[in-house]
Short mmCIF file of C-alpha atoms in Angstrom, two decimals:
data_model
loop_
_atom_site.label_atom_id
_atom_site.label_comp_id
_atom_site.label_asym_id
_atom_site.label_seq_id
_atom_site.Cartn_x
_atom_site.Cartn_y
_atom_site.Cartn_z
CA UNK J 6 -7.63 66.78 -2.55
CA UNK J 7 -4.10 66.65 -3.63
CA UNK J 8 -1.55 65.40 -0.53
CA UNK J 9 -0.69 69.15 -0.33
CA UNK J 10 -3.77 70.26 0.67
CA UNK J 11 -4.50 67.16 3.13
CA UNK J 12 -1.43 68.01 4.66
CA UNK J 13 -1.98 71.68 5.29
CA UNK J 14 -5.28 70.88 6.79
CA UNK J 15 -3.47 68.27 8.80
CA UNK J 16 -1.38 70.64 10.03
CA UNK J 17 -4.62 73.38 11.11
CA UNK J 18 -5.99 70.61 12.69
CA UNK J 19 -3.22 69.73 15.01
CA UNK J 20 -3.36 73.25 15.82
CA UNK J 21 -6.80 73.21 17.16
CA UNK J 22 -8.09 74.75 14.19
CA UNK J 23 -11.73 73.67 13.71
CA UNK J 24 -12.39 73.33 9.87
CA UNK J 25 -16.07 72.93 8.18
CA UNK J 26 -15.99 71.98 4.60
CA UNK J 27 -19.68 72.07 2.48
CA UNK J 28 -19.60 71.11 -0.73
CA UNK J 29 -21.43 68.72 -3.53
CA UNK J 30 -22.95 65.18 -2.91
CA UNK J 31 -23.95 62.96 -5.96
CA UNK J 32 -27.30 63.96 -5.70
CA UNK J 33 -26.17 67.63 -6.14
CA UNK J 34 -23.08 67.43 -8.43
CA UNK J 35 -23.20 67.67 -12.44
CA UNK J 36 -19.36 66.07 -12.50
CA UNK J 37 -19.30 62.38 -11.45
CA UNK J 38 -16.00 61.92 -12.12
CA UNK J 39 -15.35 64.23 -9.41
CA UNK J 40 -18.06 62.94 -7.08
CA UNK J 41 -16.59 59.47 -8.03
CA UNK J 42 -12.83 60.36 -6.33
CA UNK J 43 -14.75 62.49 -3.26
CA UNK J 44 -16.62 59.11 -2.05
CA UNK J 45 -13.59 57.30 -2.20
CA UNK J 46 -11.41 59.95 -0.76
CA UNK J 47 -13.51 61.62 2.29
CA UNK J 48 -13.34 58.84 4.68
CA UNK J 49 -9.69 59.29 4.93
CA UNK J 50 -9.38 63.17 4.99
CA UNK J 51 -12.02 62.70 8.19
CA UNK J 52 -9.88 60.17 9.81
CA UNK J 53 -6.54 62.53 8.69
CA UNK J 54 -8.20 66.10 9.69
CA UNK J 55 -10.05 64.93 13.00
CA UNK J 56 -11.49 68.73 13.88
CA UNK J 57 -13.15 68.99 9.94
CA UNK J 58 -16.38 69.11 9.33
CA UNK J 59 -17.89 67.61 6.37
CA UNK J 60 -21.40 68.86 4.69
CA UNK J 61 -22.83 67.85 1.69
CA UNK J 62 -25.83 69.48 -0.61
CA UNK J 63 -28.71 67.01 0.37
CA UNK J 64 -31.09 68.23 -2.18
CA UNK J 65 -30.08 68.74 -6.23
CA UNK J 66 -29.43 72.58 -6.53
CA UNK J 67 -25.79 72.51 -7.37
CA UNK J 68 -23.00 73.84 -5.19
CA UNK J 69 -21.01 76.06 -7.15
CA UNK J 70 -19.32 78.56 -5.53
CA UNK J 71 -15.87 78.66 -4.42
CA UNK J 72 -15.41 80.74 -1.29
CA UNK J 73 -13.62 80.55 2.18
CA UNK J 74 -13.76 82.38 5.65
CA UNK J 75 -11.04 82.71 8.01
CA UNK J 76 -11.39 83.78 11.69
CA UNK J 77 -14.54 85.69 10.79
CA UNK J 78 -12.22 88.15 9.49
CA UNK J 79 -10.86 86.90 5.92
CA UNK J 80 -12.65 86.66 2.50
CA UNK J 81 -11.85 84.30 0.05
CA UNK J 82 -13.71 84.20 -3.61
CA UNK J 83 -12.75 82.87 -6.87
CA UNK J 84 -13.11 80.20 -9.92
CA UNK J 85 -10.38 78.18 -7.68
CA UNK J 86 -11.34 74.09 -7.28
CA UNK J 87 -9.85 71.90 -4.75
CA UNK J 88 -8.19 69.82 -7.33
CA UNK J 89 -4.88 69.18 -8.93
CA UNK J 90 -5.93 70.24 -11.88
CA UNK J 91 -6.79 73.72 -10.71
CA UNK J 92 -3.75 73.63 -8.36
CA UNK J 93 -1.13 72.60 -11.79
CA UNK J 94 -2.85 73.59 -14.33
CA UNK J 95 -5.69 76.08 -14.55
CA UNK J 96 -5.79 80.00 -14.43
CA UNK J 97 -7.67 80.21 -11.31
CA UNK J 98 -8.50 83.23 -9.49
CA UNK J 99 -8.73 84.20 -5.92
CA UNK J 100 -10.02 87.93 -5.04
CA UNK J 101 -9.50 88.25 -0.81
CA UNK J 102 -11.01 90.81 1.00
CA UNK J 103 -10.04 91.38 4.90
CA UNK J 104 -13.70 92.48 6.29
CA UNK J 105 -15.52 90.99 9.15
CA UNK J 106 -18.75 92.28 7.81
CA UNK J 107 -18.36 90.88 4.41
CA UNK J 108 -16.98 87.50 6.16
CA UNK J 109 -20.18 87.90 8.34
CA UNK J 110 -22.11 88.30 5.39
CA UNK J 111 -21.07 85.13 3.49
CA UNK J 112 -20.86 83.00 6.70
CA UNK J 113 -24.26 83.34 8.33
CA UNK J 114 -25.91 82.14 5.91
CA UNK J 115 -24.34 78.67 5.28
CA UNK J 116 -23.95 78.71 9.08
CA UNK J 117 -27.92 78.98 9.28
CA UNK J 118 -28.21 75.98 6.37
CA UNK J 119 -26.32 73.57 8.57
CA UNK J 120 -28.12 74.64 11.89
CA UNK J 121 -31.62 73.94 10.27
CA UNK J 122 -30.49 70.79 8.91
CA UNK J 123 -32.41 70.79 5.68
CA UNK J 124 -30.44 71.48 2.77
CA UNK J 125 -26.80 69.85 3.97
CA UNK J 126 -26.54 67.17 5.30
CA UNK J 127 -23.16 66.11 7.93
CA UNK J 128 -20.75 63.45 6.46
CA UNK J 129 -19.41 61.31 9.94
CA UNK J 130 -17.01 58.87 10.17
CA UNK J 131 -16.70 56.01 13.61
CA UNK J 132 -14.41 57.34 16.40
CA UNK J 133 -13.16 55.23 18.61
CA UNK J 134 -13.76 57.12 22.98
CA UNK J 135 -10.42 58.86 22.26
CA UNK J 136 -11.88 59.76 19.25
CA UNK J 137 -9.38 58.02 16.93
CA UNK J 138 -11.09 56.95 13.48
CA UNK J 139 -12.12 53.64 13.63
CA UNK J 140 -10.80 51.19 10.89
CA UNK J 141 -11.98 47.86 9.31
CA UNK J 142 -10.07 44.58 8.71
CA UNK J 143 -8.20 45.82 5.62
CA UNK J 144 -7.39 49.68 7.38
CA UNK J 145 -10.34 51.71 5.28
CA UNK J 146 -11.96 53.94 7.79
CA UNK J 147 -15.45 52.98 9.09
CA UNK J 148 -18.02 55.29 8.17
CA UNK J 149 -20.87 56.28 10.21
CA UNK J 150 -22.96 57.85 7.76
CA UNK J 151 -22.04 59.35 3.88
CA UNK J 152 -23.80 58.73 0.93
CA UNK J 153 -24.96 55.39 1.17
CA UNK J 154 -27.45 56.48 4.03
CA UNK J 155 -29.20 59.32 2.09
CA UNK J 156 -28.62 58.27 -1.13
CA UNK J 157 -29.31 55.21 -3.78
CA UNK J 158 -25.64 54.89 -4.90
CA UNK J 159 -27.08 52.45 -7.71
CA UNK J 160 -28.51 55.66 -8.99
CA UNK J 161 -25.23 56.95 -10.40
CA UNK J 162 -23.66 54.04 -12.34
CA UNK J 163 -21.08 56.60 -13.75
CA UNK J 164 -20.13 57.90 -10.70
CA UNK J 165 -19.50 54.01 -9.32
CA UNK J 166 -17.51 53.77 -12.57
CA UNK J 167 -15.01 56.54 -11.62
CA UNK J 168 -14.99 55.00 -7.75
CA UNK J 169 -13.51 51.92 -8.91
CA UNK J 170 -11.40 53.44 -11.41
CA UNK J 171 -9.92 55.75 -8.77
CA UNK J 172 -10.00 52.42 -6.32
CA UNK J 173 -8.46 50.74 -9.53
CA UNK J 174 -5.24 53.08 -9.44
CA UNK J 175 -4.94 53.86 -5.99
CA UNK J 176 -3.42 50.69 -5.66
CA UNK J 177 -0.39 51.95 -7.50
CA UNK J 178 2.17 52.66 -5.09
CA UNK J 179 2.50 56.37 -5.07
CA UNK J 180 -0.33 57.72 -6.12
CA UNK J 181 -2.67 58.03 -3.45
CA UNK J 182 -2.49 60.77 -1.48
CA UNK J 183 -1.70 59.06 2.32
CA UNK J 184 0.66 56.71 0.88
#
């Protein structure tokens, strides 16, 4: 997620807003390049967005659909990524509809997925008992359990690829996102 987007969810989440993101795991994703910046990146947006949420597919049918619900009450569906190159560059569409059934409609569902626990599976990072995120030796945030509990990370030697790249130029001052 661009710094933008971190920060508005920052922001919700100071409010009290409570914030569940699902989206694509390596295992479900055809786009390792972008699979390769989320398993570098989602620690942090955990530790910077403490009332989020964080599913990912668990099984290999492909998450594709872009759609949000607000307060049970507001539709959001369109070709729109969570990227910066959607966000600068792209002709992405949103269509919004204000309907509680239709929000209703396209919640339960996904809402049922997560309480049966079979096709998503809950990204967690360590919290400390005041529930700050818990950091290592070098200020990463610990994580309780991602990828590298349900999955063989060896598995996708392009996505590791595009991990250290991202790694590789996140040491640049300025270009990652918290810095």
């Amino acid at each position: 997620l661009p710094a933008e987007a971190v920060k508005l969810l920052a922001e919700a989440s100071a409010r009290g807003v409570r914030i569940t993101v699902i989206t694509n795991s390596p295992e479900s994703s055809d786009n390792p390049m972008s699979q390769g910046v989320f398993l570098e990146q989602w620690p942090e947006l955990l530790a910077q967005v403490p009332t989020l949420k964080l599913y990912v597919a668990s099984n290999q049918h492909n998450l594709h659909g872009k759609v949000a619900v607000i307060d049970r009450q507001l539709v959001l569906v369109g070709t729109y990524n969570l990227d910066p190159l959607s966000i600068a560059l792209n002709s992405e569409l949103i269509a919004v509809g204000w309907s509680q059934p239709l929000a209703e409609a396209v919640q339960g569902p996904r809402e049922a997925e997560i309480a049966q626990g079979e096709n998503l599976i809950q990204y967690r990072i360590a919290r400390d008992s005041h529930g700050k995120p818990i950091r290592d030796s070098k200020g990463g945030v610990v994580v309780k359990f991602g990828a590298q509990d349900h999955l063989d990370l060896s598995d996708y030697g392009t996505t590791r690829r595009y991990r250290w790249l991202y790694r590789y130029i996140s040491k640049i001052k300025g270009t990652y996102p918290w810095y």
